[in-house]
């Protein structure tokens, strides 16, 4: 295989950028979410349990336990960690010297600390998918980052062709395996959930009850069940303006988009481990296409950006070198064995593409209607057939991962054999042993999931407390339950030991489609007299019918996001909502800034409302002929009753959810120098809206990158020795190929042992 030095650097830069966005986005919301006057003060979640210091740190791993040593309370500790994480990630993004394992370990530890501070009572303000994926990817970055500065290919140490360490490919393989688990599980759970919206591709007529659908034949099920994407664009958490236009596309195109989603998420991921390079590149571009389309139509903060970062594991140095066509012609095979191998490789590629095309046509009944100029599609398989297929392929996909990992281990061992020098060989052996053991261990625990976590998610889904796409995480081995029992028992013990560190997590995106009868939306209202009510409009979530959906990527407005979850069930399933109502009645500015960062835009900025209530509406995208409107809505019911300060009903709810914290905030930090510095930084940044702050950081990174490109060492004139040297890029490519234990199948040519001079 070709080298992966450039993709690894792209991966490390991408992880640093996502960490920067995540920390900066969280920092802007800490006072309103976790501050002393926030919705759920963080001091309630981190309370010493009377255990030893190290035991407490192991059971609840967070650096916030050390905040009192700095004279800070828990919320100030969160601010400090967020600021340090933002600065550290910015440095790693800009400076190659800071892309070190220690730096990424600090970023991972800081983000794990703020996630642990959320506690169970915050009701998923930290998303189980978004934040878990960042934690797992961040820990992989610790292993992928080079231990030292990568040596120059012109001065590679003897015995290490191109400066490639034997173990470098192992951690990067885990990135590819994570991408495979994320995409394959996300595709499979859409079908195993038995959601009619994913199974029905025709979009014709209302859907029967889910329990009735699965006793019908596939054709009748497809005819009665709605198409998923006819609802997805308007019912997702925070749609973009492009979602309105996508929503009004023809129904047959929505159905075809669902088929393409299943193709990209289920059929394509096994190609991540294909021995043919062009198949891996085809899989890469298909994943990029899917993520870009999702980014255009939905505000999923940094989640899709992080998924794009994971796709770098499918690239190689040769593809990113962007060689000219003339140089590629020179490398065309000349001898008949090489030409035969190249021809067989091409036939294999065509066979794979043909198999995918035939499978899609067969299983989704694709037909071209030339009279109406549409492509018709329907599901032609039953849930029973899907279950039998999963029993057939789930365990082999695990063996596929094991075989691919074994090949990577053999490759690393072959590179170690080529290392010369006793001391270098000993150091390389130690590194290979450590990283090889870590890679195998992480692979094993990635197959195991927590049965309790799955059970809790299913129970909440049945109760209507969550949308399965975000609450229900499906362990990889649980996609087909019988496969879970065949796993090695040692893997279960290892997973239970490190489960709380979130080194490997479960995934399953958009398991079910909600809002089939309209998008449920909670609208808060305030009043001074209890008769005339004024709506409290949020910055990002739908409210005003004439306001276009905003674009907030990569910012994550956690309160607006949770308002979407709250609308999926009664308010008692979202305890934080009662605390939100209390803070609005009290007129707490940190919480008001979560609703409207520009305080004068808040309708009760001069005086808090006397009464607050919440109404539940159903929202739909407006029709194309409705000028000046993006939404239309219909009142459903009262979501939260009208309450005021001192209301017995409000006090009862606060006591019921344990939200009556009468203990005053811990004093002693106001005169602390560090506390004053944090207060000054907050005062300077508070006028900025979070998206503007994040885009400002991104603009600063771009400007610095341009300056680095203009003033970097590559712009300096070449020395006399460099002028007499042949093209260095060809030498580096040849060196990277020489380090490989086997030839590249896609090129069909073997790498010569020595490059002859002309």
XYZ file of C-alpha atoms in Angstrom:
758
model
C 0.000 0.000 0.000
C 1.047 3.558 -0.528
C 2.154 5.654 2.431
C -0.261 7.517 4.679
C 1.911 10.299 6.113
C -0.069 13.155 4.525
C -3.505 11.672 5.431
C -2.325 11.280 9.020
C -1.362 14.933 9.154
C -4.744 15.884 7.662
C -6.444 13.723 10.284
C -4.541 15.354 13.137
C -5.304 18.837 11.823
C -8.959 17.939 11.407
C -9.238 16.573 14.948
C -7.597 19.739 16.284
C -10.068 21.902 14.331
C -13.071 19.967 15.666
C -11.754 20.200 19.228
C -11.361 23.952 18.733
C -14.970 24.287 17.545
C -16.305 22.070 20.332
C -14.489 23.863 23.155
C -15.235 27.360 21.828
C -18.915 26.541 21.256
C -19.279 25.119 24.749
C -17.467 28.075 26.328
C -20.073 30.546 25.073
C -22.863 28.572 26.798
C -21.320 27.614 30.145
C -22.808 30.490 32.240
C -26.355 29.809 31.051
C -26.094 26.022 31.248
C -23.804 25.294 34.199
C -23.098 28.614 35.930
C -24.397 29.457 39.415
C -27.405 31.162 37.777
C -27.649 28.665 34.936
C -30.271 26.069 34.132
C -28.427 23.280 35.963
C -25.478 24.568 38.012
C -22.471 22.286 37.632
C -21.734 22.399 41.357
C -24.668 20.015 41.868
C -23.204 17.287 39.674
C -19.661 17.130 41.059
C -19.851 16.543 44.762
C -17.253 14.501 46.676
C -18.579 11.091 47.667
C -16.180 10.555 50.567
C -13.933 8.286 48.524
C -10.200 8.429 48.078
C -8.792 10.970 45.648
C -7.557 8.473 43.077
C -10.612 6.239 43.349
C -12.865 9.234 42.847
C -10.803 10.346 39.851
C -10.976 6.861 38.290
C -14.724 6.443 38.766
C -15.509 9.990 37.596
C -12.519 10.994 35.452
C -12.566 14.786 35.319
C -9.933 17.421 35.944
C -12.592 19.574 37.600
C -11.899 17.806 40.886
C -8.765 19.971 41.039
C -10.608 23.279 40.445
C -10.747 24.185 44.186
C -6.936 24.017 44.315
C -6.927 26.942 41.869
C -9.533 28.872 43.821
C -12.253 28.206 41.214
C -15.717 26.766 41.442
C -16.929 24.059 39.063
C -18.359 26.464 36.458
C -15.151 28.502 36.415
C -13.208 25.269 36.049
C -15.337 24.451 33.005
C -14.542 27.861 31.526
C -10.825 27.402 32.149
C -10.790 23.956 30.532
C -12.757 25.242 27.540
C -10.421 28.189 27.012
C -7.287 26.081 27.390
C -8.734 23.452 25.074
C -9.547 26.063 22.441
C -6.063 27.598 22.589
C -4.321 24.222 22.608
C -6.380 22.943 19.674
C -5.709 26.168 17.779
C -1.990 25.687 18.332
C -2.101 22.081 17.126
C -4.018 23.192 14.057
C -1.460 25.828 13.138
C 1.839 24.350 14.313
C 3.140 20.952 13.338
C 5.337 20.788 16.429
C 2.232 20.775 18.642
C 0.703 17.746 16.909
C 2.184 15.582 19.615
C 0.545 12.729 21.561
C 0.785 14.727 24.796
C -1.166 17.632 23.278
C -3.963 15.377 22.024
C -3.995 13.555 25.357
C -4.605 16.890 27.100
C -7.382 17.757 24.621
C -9.034 14.388 25.156
C -8.736 14.613 28.939
C -10.147 18.159 28.971
C -13.170 17.216 26.848
C -13.772 14.061 28.869
C -13.699 16.259 31.982
C -16.397 18.627 30.738
C -18.535 15.705 29.567
C -18.263 14.037 32.974
C -19.342 17.290 34.593
C -22.683 17.075 32.805
C -23.895 14.325 35.107
C -27.038 12.244 34.656
C -29.366 15.100 35.503
C -28.581 17.202 32.455
C -30.742 14.978 30.284
C -28.426 14.493 27.315
C -27.276 18.100 26.962
C -24.117 16.296 25.939
C -25.142 14.217 22.933
C -24.336 10.477 23.187
C -23.350 10.411 19.506
C -21.661 13.738 18.887
C -19.554 13.981 22.025
C -18.846 10.254 22.246
C -17.548 10.240 18.690
C -15.275 13.191 19.431
C -13.921 11.492 22.554
C -13.192 8.245 20.708
C -11.612 10.056 17.774
C -9.611 12.285 20.102
C -8.123 9.273 21.870
C -7.194 7.718 18.520
C -5.418 10.975 17.678
C -3.231 10.407 20.747
C -2.030 7.159 19.156
C -1.828 8.487 15.597
C 0.238 11.567 16.477
C 3.988 11.025 15.933
C 6.151 10.709 19.018
C 8.582 13.247 17.555
C 8.848 15.557 14.581
C 8.603 13.549 11.336
C 12.085 13.389 9.809
C 12.684 14.985 6.444
C 12.624 12.471 3.623
C 15.934 13.839 2.427
C 17.532 12.995 5.755
C 15.743 9.809 6.732
C 17.528 7.742 9.367
C 19.354 4.723 8.095
C 17.233 1.611 8.128
C 13.938 3.550 8.150
C 12.934 4.223 4.550
C 11.394 7.624 4.243
C 11.467 8.004 8.034
C 8.452 5.668 8.421
C 8.150 4.067 11.882
C 7.006 0.429 11.845
C 3.980 1.064 14.083
C 2.611 4.189 12.350
C -0.043 2.398 10.310
C -1.650 0.568 13.248
C -3.426 3.434 15.068
C -4.490 4.965 11.762
C -6.163 1.675 10.874
C -8.349 2.125 13.970
C -9.617 5.372 12.442
C -10.780 3.437 9.386
C -12.409 0.828 11.625
C -14.227 3.563 13.565
C -15.543 5.046 10.315
C -16.735 1.588 9.267
C -18.592 1.002 12.556
C -20.159 4.453 12.435
C -21.484 4.192 8.882
C -22.398 0.489 8.765
C -24.262 0.616 12.080
C -26.056 3.824 11.058
C -27.337 2.145 7.923
C -28.350 -1.164 9.486
C -30.265 0.271 12.464
C -32.526 2.223 10.111
C -33.890 -1.117 8.916
C -33.679 -3.136 12.128
C -35.739 -0.455 13.916
C -38.703 -1.469 11.725
C -39.421 2.204 11.191
C -42.072 2.474 8.444
C -40.564 5.720 7.151
C -37.276 4.001 6.283
C -38.889 0.871 4.882
C -41.541 2.659 2.836
C -40.001 4.266 -0.231
C -43.114 5.246 -2.195
C -44.380 8.091 -0.018
C -47.973 7.322 -0.988
C -50.709 7.772 1.570
C -50.755 7.419 5.351
C -48.902 4.701 7.172
C -50.522 1.890 9.110
C -49.533 1.125 12.656
C -45.963 -0.150 12.781
C -46.953 -3.474 14.339
C -49.329 -4.120 11.424
C -46.898 -3.170 8.672
C -44.492 -6.036 9.234
C -47.060 -8.719 8.678
C -47.657 -7.435 5.153
C -45.793 -8.207 1.989
C -42.992 -5.781 0.972
C -44.954 -4.302 -1.947
C -47.970 -3.457 0.214
C -45.756 -2.132 3.009
C -43.957 0.139 0.555
C -47.255 1.390 -0.804
C -48.714 2.272 2.606
C -45.642 3.636 4.405
C -44.281 7.156 3.878
C -40.883 7.974 2.434
C -38.388 8.962 5.108
C -36.867 11.980 3.392
C -40.258 13.554 2.745
C -40.279 14.224 6.514
C -36.608 14.330 7.458
C -35.719 17.791 6.204
C -38.420 19.620 8.174
C -38.323 17.416 11.300
C -34.568 17.380 11.959
C -33.238 19.320 14.942
C -32.075 22.512 13.237
C -32.677 22.613 9.473
C -30.920 25.019 7.123
C -32.467 27.140 4.340
C -31.357 24.481 1.852
C -33.545 21.972 3.714
C -36.648 23.931 2.642
C -35.702 23.552 -1.018
C -34.730 19.891 -0.581
C -38.077 19.234 1.093
C -39.932 20.324 -2.053
C -38.041 18.039 -4.430
C -40.113 15.385 -6.253
C -41.135 12.393 -4.154
C -39.447 9.917 -6.485
C -36.165 11.741 -5.920
C -36.676 11.474 -2.148
C -37.172 7.728 -2.533
C -34.062 7.434 -4.650
C -32.136 9.410 -2.027
C -33.155 6.882 0.632
C -31.881 4.069 -1.591
C -28.606 5.934 -2.093
C -28.321 6.394 1.675
C -28.654 2.649 2.249
C -26.102 2.007 -0.498
C -23.525 4.405 0.953
C -24.046 3.384 4.579
C -24.437 -0.406 4.249
C -22.944 -1.668 0.987
C -19.998 0.714 0.579
C -18.305 0.541 4.053
C -16.823 -2.976 3.500
C -14.849 -1.405 0.639
C -12.913 0.565 3.271
C -10.767 -2.569 3.639
C -10.571 -3.474 -0.041
C -7.055 -4.371 -1.274
C -7.669 -2.395 -4.450
C -6.773 1.248 -3.946
C -9.310 2.686 -6.386
C -12.153 0.914 -4.568
C -11.127 2.617 -1.335
C -11.005 5.966 -3.102
C -14.484 5.382 -4.552
C -15.721 4.642 -1.033
C -14.042 7.833 0.184
C -15.780 10.069 -2.345
C -19.164 8.457 -1.695
C -18.847 9.156 2.029
C -17.736 12.731 1.389
C -20.729 13.276 -0.902
C -23.149 12.050 1.770
C -21.633 14.186 4.522
C -21.535 17.329 2.384
C -25.217 16.938 1.485
C -26.087 16.495 5.163
C -24.098 19.607 6.090
C -25.933 21.624 3.454
C -29.383 20.610 4.685
C -28.911 20.315 8.457
C -27.097 22.034 11.335
C -25.423 19.057 12.953
C -22.614 21.206 14.397
C -19.236 19.473 14.182
C -20.557 15.908 13.835
C -20.395 15.701 10.044
C -17.141 17.652 10.003
C -15.686 15.023 12.320
C -16.986 12.262 10.053
C -15.208 13.931 7.128
C -12.034 13.923 9.224
C -12.418 10.165 9.710
C -12.585 9.626 5.938
C -8.930 10.683 5.646
C -8.102 7.108 6.704
C -9.186 6.008 3.208
C -6.610 8.217 1.459
C -2.920 7.731 0.761
C 0.081 9.842 -0.122
C 0.004 8.883 -3.786
C -3.533 10.163 -4.282
C -2.853 13.410 -2.435
C 0.393 14.019 -4.351
C -1.701 15.005 -7.415
C 0.849 13.823 -9.963
C 0.467 14.981 -13.534
C -0.922 12.665 -16.167
C 2.436 12.476 -17.934
C 4.177 11.116 -14.849
C 1.417 8.524 -14.459
C 1.888 7.337 -18.016
C 5.544 6.704 -17.283
C 4.572 4.304 -14.515
C 2.277 2.232 -16.735
C 3.201 -1.480 -16.582
C 5.439 -2.581 -19.463
C 5.934 -6.311 -18.849
C 3.119 -8.779 -19.464
C 2.830 -10.005 -15.813
C 2.325 -6.454 -14.645
C -0.151 -5.748 -17.423
C -2.051 -8.941 -16.572
C -2.227 -7.980 -12.887
C -3.473 -4.526 -13.815
C -6.141 -6.048 -16.056
C -7.286 -8.447 -13.327
C -7.474 -5.546 -10.896
C -9.637 -3.582 -13.322
C -11.930 -6.568 -13.812
C -12.275 -6.907 -10.044
C -13.263 -3.255 -9.755
C -15.844 -3.582 -12.511
C -17.221 -6.736 -10.875
C -17.642 -4.916 -7.539
C -19.386 -1.947 -9.160
C -21.617 -4.280 -11.163
C -22.498 -6.281 -8.062
C -23.451 -3.131 -6.173
C -25.591 -1.891 -9.071
C -27.374 -5.215 -9.508
C -27.978 -5.505 -5.770
C -29.543 -2.050 -5.565
C -31.776 -2.699 -8.570
C -32.878 -6.072 -7.213
C -33.454 -5.278 -3.538
C -35.058 -1.888 -4.110
C -36.930 -2.664 -7.292
C -35.581 0.236 -9.341
C -37.570 0.826 -12.517
C -37.414 3.684 -14.997
C -40.799 5.074 -16.013
C -39.996 6.636 -19.388
C -43.470 8.090 -19.812
C -43.413 10.114 -16.583
C -39.618 10.490 -16.551
C -39.206 9.163 -13.013
C -37.340 6.319 -11.314
C -39.618 4.117 -9.219
C -38.299 2.243 -6.202
C -39.639 -0.009 -3.448
C -38.314 -2.458 -0.892
C -38.490 -6.022 -2.209
C -37.247 -7.812 0.917
C -38.931 -8.516 4.253
C -37.752 -7.926 7.779
C -37.268 -11.680 8.211
C -34.963 -11.746 5.190
C -33.037 -8.798 6.621
C -32.613 -10.635 9.935
C -31.287 -13.711 8.158
C -28.879 -11.542 6.166
C -27.591 -9.908 9.354
C -26.982 -13.335 10.893
C -24.918 -14.126 7.830
C -22.820 -10.960 7.565
C -22.404 -9.542 11.108
C -19.839 -12.056 12.286
C -17.955 -12.063 8.933
C -17.614 -8.271 9.119
C -15.900 -8.729 12.480
C -13.590 -11.283 10.889
C -13.036 -8.860 8.034
C -11.831 -6.287 10.538
C -9.666 -8.890 12.280
C -8.105 -9.986 8.969
C -7.420 -6.394 7.949
C -5.845 -5.717 11.349
C -3.713 -8.861 11.036
C -2.434 -7.588 7.685
C -1.539 -4.254 9.270
C 0.315 -6.086 12.040
C 2.267 -8.133 9.496
C 3.068 -4.956 7.583
C 4.375 -3.336 10.758
C 6.425 -6.442 11.569
C 7.946 -6.407 8.070
C 8.936 -2.783 8.470
C 10.496 -3.605 11.816
C 12.598 -6.337 10.211
C 13.983 -3.749 7.789
C 15.135 -1.441 10.594
C 18.926 -1.445 10.911
C 20.965 -0.797 14.000
C 20.566 -2.580 17.330
C 19.431 0.463 19.303
C 16.961 1.601 16.641
C 15.621 -1.921 16.315
C 15.121 -2.182 20.080
C 13.285 1.155 20.239
C 11.147 0.182 17.257
C 10.335 -3.155 18.916
C 9.171 -1.435 22.108
C 7.010 1.026 20.168
C 5.567 -1.746 18.010
C 4.714 -3.827 21.084
C 2.989 -0.946 22.877
C 1.033 0.370 19.894
C 0.230 -3.122 18.609
C -1.207 -4.152 21.976
C -3.209 -0.925 22.234
C -4.582 -1.376 18.710
C -5.703 -4.955 19.334
C -7.257 -3.997 22.689
C -9.213 -1.079 21.204
C -10.407 -3.287 18.358
C -11.726 -5.857 20.824
C -13.594 -3.400 23.041
C -15.083 -1.702 19.962
C -17.020 -4.894 19.278
C -18.544 -4.957 22.761
C -21.309 -2.680 23.970
C -23.175 -2.130 27.176
C -26.419 -4.158 27.311
C -27.745 -1.813 29.997
C -27.134 1.172 27.715
C -29.102 -0.515 24.937
C -31.934 -1.441 27.307
C -32.249 2.090 28.669
C -32.373 3.481 25.134
C -35.093 1.066 24.059
C -37.153 1.856 27.160
C -36.867 5.606 26.596
C -37.782 5.158 22.950
C -40.920 3.203 23.819
C -41.891 5.827 26.373
C -41.461 8.560 23.766
C -38.692 10.177 25.798
C -36.183 10.398 23.008
C -35.635 10.203 19.321
C -33.821 6.945 18.718
C -31.343 8.574 16.364
C -29.767 10.347 19.319
C -30.694 8.357 22.426
C -30.463 4.727 21.342
C -26.870 3.638 20.784
C -26.587 0.156 19.311
C -23.379 -1.778 20.103
C -21.844 -3.226 16.963
C -22.219 -6.854 18.044
C -25.853 -6.189 19.060
C -26.920 -5.460 15.490
C -27.394 -9.215 15.377
C -27.836 -10.346 19.025
C -26.580 -13.923 18.560
C -23.193 -12.573 17.460
C -22.694 -10.841 20.800
C -22.546 -14.127 22.688
C -19.780 -15.444 20.432
C -17.318 -12.746 21.424
C -14.354 -13.604 23.595
C -15.200 -13.169 27.275
C -11.948 -11.295 27.820
C -13.216 -8.563 25.505
C -16.263 -8.095 27.749
C -14.092 -7.802 30.858
C -11.771 -5.342 29.158
C -14.710 -3.215 27.988
C -16.284 -3.097 31.450
C -12.968 -1.948 32.909
C -12.558 1.090 30.640
C -16.198 1.776 29.733
C -16.344 5.037 31.700
C -13.393 6.422 29.702
C -15.447 6.217 26.461
C -12.542 4.805 24.449
C -14.977 2.896 22.229
C -18.662 3.728 21.836
C -21.803 2.534 20.109
C -23.466 4.300 17.206
C -26.673 4.217 15.194
C -27.832 7.458 13.578
C -31.432 8.335 12.655
C -32.728 4.969 13.770
C -36.310 6.158 13.480
C -37.944 9.103 11.803
C -40.057 11.350 14.017
C -42.537 14.050 13.108
C -44.485 12.016 10.555
C -47.565 14.054 11.442
C -45.712 17.344 11.682
C -42.686 18.684 13.514
C -43.468 19.049 17.261
C -42.164 22.350 18.571
C -42.368 23.901 22.047
C -43.044 27.648 22.113
C -42.436 29.522 25.375
C -44.662 32.471 26.264
C -44.438 35.133 28.963
C -46.962 37.555 30.404
C -47.249 40.265 33.055
C -50.956 39.866 33.735
C -51.715 36.283 32.701
C -53.967 37.401 29.826
C -51.766 38.961 27.144
C -48.991 36.549 26.192
C -45.813 37.275 24.239
C -43.839 34.519 22.542
C -40.209 34.095 23.580
C -38.304 33.482 20.356
C -35.046 31.529 20.356
C -32.070 32.411 18.193
C -31.815 29.165 16.257
C -34.787 26.839 16.634
C -37.998 27.356 14.584
C -40.415 29.859 16.044
C -41.222 32.894 13.918
C -42.969 31.660 10.771
C -41.364 34.283 8.536
C -37.787 33.823 9.762
C -35.594 31.601 7.575
C -33.799 28.682 9.241
C -30.323 29.829 10.330
C -26.920 28.371 9.498
C -25.035 27.759 12.742
C -22.451 25.112 11.768
C -20.062 24.362 13.476
C -21.682 25.880 16.598
C -23.788 23.593 18.789
C -26.628 25.539 20.488
C -27.324 22.962 23.162
C -30.459 24.570 24.597
C -32.116 24.941 21.168
C -31.118 21.345 20.446
C -32.672 20.107 23.695
C -35.879 22.052 23.032
C -36.338 19.764 20.027
C -35.952 16.681 22.257
C -38.333 18.111 24.840
C -41.105 18.402 22.249
C -41.032 14.620 21.640
C -42.628 13.852 25.002
C -44.237 15.463 28.061
C -42.220 18.038 29.980
C -41.785 15.612 32.878
C -39.399 13.639 30.661
C -37.157 16.733 30.430
C -36.531 17.864 34.035
C -34.240 20.673 32.907
C -37.246 22.403 31.289
C -38.704 23.227 34.707
C -35.418 24.825 35.712
C -35.442 26.839 32.458
C -38.888 28.215 33.311
C -37.676 29.133 36.796
C -34.648 31.031 35.459
C -36.807 32.959 32.992
C -39.172 33.950 35.791
C -36.158 35.108 37.795
C -34.785 37.026 34.784
C -31.302 35.476 34.974
C -29.179 37.098 32.266
C -26.923 34.058 31.580
C -30.002 32.005 30.644
C -31.505 34.881 28.663
C -28.317 34.986 26.576
C -28.932 31.369 25.617
C -32.287 32.438 24.225
C -31.181 35.765 22.723
C -27.529 36.764 22.910
C -28.534 40.351 22.105
C -30.416 41.022 25.347
C -32.554 43.954 23.982
C -34.060 41.451 21.496
C -35.473 39.476 24.413
C -39.066 40.700 24.948
C -38.743 40.777 28.775
C -35.254 42.246 29.063
C -36.398 45.221 31.155
C -38.465 43.247 33.634
C -38.882 39.455 34.010
C -42.304 38.077 33.131
C -44.709 37.383 35.959
C -46.059 34.253 34.295
C -44.445 31.741 31.912
C -46.084 28.913 30.053
C -45.310 26.708 27.032
C -47.470 25.633 24.099
C -46.951 22.657 21.806
C -47.309 23.260 18.068
C -46.891 21.173 14.940
C -44.671 22.871 12.365
C -44.397 22.208 8.629
C -42.373 23.852 5.919
C -44.438 26.404 4.014
C -45.630 25.751 0.479
C -43.727 27.344 -2.410
C -46.662 29.655 -3.181
C -46.740 31.082 0.368
C -44.680 34.219 -0.056
C -42.700 35.565 2.896
C -43.137 32.478 5.057
C -40.806 29.573 5.749
C -43.049 27.697 8.177
C -46.702 27.048 8.906
C -47.969 25.694 12.208
C -50.963 24.403 14.123
C -51.590 24.502 17.883
C -51.754 21.069 19.523
C -51.962 21.420 23.304
C -50.538 23.111 26.355
C -47.051 21.751 27.028
C -46.282 23.433 30.374
C -48.923 25.146 32.548
C -48.804 28.813 33.427
C -46.696 29.309 36.558
C -45.162 32.160 38.519
C -42.564 32.469 41.250
C -43.835 30.874 44.439
C -46.433 28.815 42.562
C -47.023 25.532 44.452
C -47.089 23.593 41.152
C -43.661 24.961 40.195
C -42.203 24.260 43.641
C -43.551 20.719 43.538
C -41.876 20.051 40.189
C -38.581 21.495 41.426
C -38.699 19.234 44.497
C -39.692 16.240 42.395
C -36.691 16.633 40.080
C -34.270 17.600 42.833
C -33.717 21.061 41.375
C -34.195 23.006 44.609
C -30.582 23.684 45.523
C -30.696 26.064 48.460
C -26.980 25.832 49.162
C -25.298 29.103 48.144
C -22.480 29.112 45.593
C -19.045 28.529 47.067
C -17.347 31.843 47.791
C -13.677 32.655 47.708
C -12.943 32.914 44.015
C -13.936 36.489 43.316
C -10.618 37.943 44.486
C -8.550 35.234 42.847
C -6.332 36.493 40.026
C -7.238 33.568 37.786
C -10.937 34.090 38.490
C -10.648 37.765 37.613
C -8.853 36.882 34.373
C -11.651 34.484 33.444
C -14.222 37.166 34.217
C -12.369 39.681 32.017
C -12.199 37.245 29.072
C -15.903 36.500 29.445
C -16.730 40.198 29.451
C -14.764 40.751 26.230
C -16.302 37.820 24.347
C -19.896 37.935 25.608
C -21.130 40.468 22.978
C -20.181 38.057 20.177
C -22.626 35.429 19.015
C -21.176 31.930 19.044
C -21.293 31.344 15.246
C -19.492 34.653 14.677
C -16.836 33.685 17.229
C -16.267 30.283 15.637
C -16.141 31.658 12.105
C -13.757 34.330 13.369
C -11.450 31.618 14.688
C -11.680 29.817 11.367
C -10.892 33.024 9.490
C -7.881 33.649 11.703
C -6.633 30.130 11.030
C -7.012 30.683 7.293
C -5.147 33.985 7.408
C -2.282 32.490 9.408
C -2.092 29.525 7.029
C -1.797 31.888 4.078
C 0.999 33.782 5.819
C 2.766 30.520 6.597
C 2.521 29.497 2.960
C 3.936 32.821 1.781
C 6.734 33.043 4.334
C 7.470 29.339 4.783
C 10.799 27.666 3.982
C 9.486 26.327 0.690
C 9.579 29.858 -0.719
C 13.337 30.131 -0.096
C 15.736 29.593 -3.025
C 17.243 26.142 -3.403
C 20.860 25.517 -2.503
C 23.431 24.228 -4.976
C 23.246 20.701 -3.541
C 19.461 20.625 -3.881
C 19.666 21.806 -7.484
C 21.816 18.816 -8.455
C 19.485 16.340 -6.714
C 16.764 14.550 -8.723
C 13.082 15.157 -8.036
C 12.644 14.611 -4.283
C 8.980 13.684 -4.540
C 9.763 10.641 -6.653
C 12.377 9.581 -4.106
C 9.879 9.859 -1.247
C 7.232 7.897 -3.153
C 9.756 5.214 -3.995
C 10.890 5.092 -0.375
C 7.361 4.732 0.919
C 6.700 1.923 -1.543
C 9.925 0.228 -0.530
C 8.723 0.252 3.080
C 5.606 -1.716 2.134
C 5.652 -5.495 2.608
C 3.680 -6.092 -0.587
C 3.033 -4.323 -3.880
C 0.036 -2.079 -4.419
C -2.664 -4.196 -6.026
C -4.332 -1.317 -7.798
C -1.208 -0.237 -9.622
C -0.286 -3.737 -10.612
C 3.436 -3.087 -10.498
C 6.159 -4.099 -8.106
C 8.477 -1.586 -6.491
C 12.134 -1.910 -7.494
C 14.620 -2.444 -4.696
C 16.999 0.203 -5.960
C 16.500 3.198 -8.180
C 19.025 3.310 -10.998
C 20.587 6.570 -11.949
C 20.115 7.728 -15.568
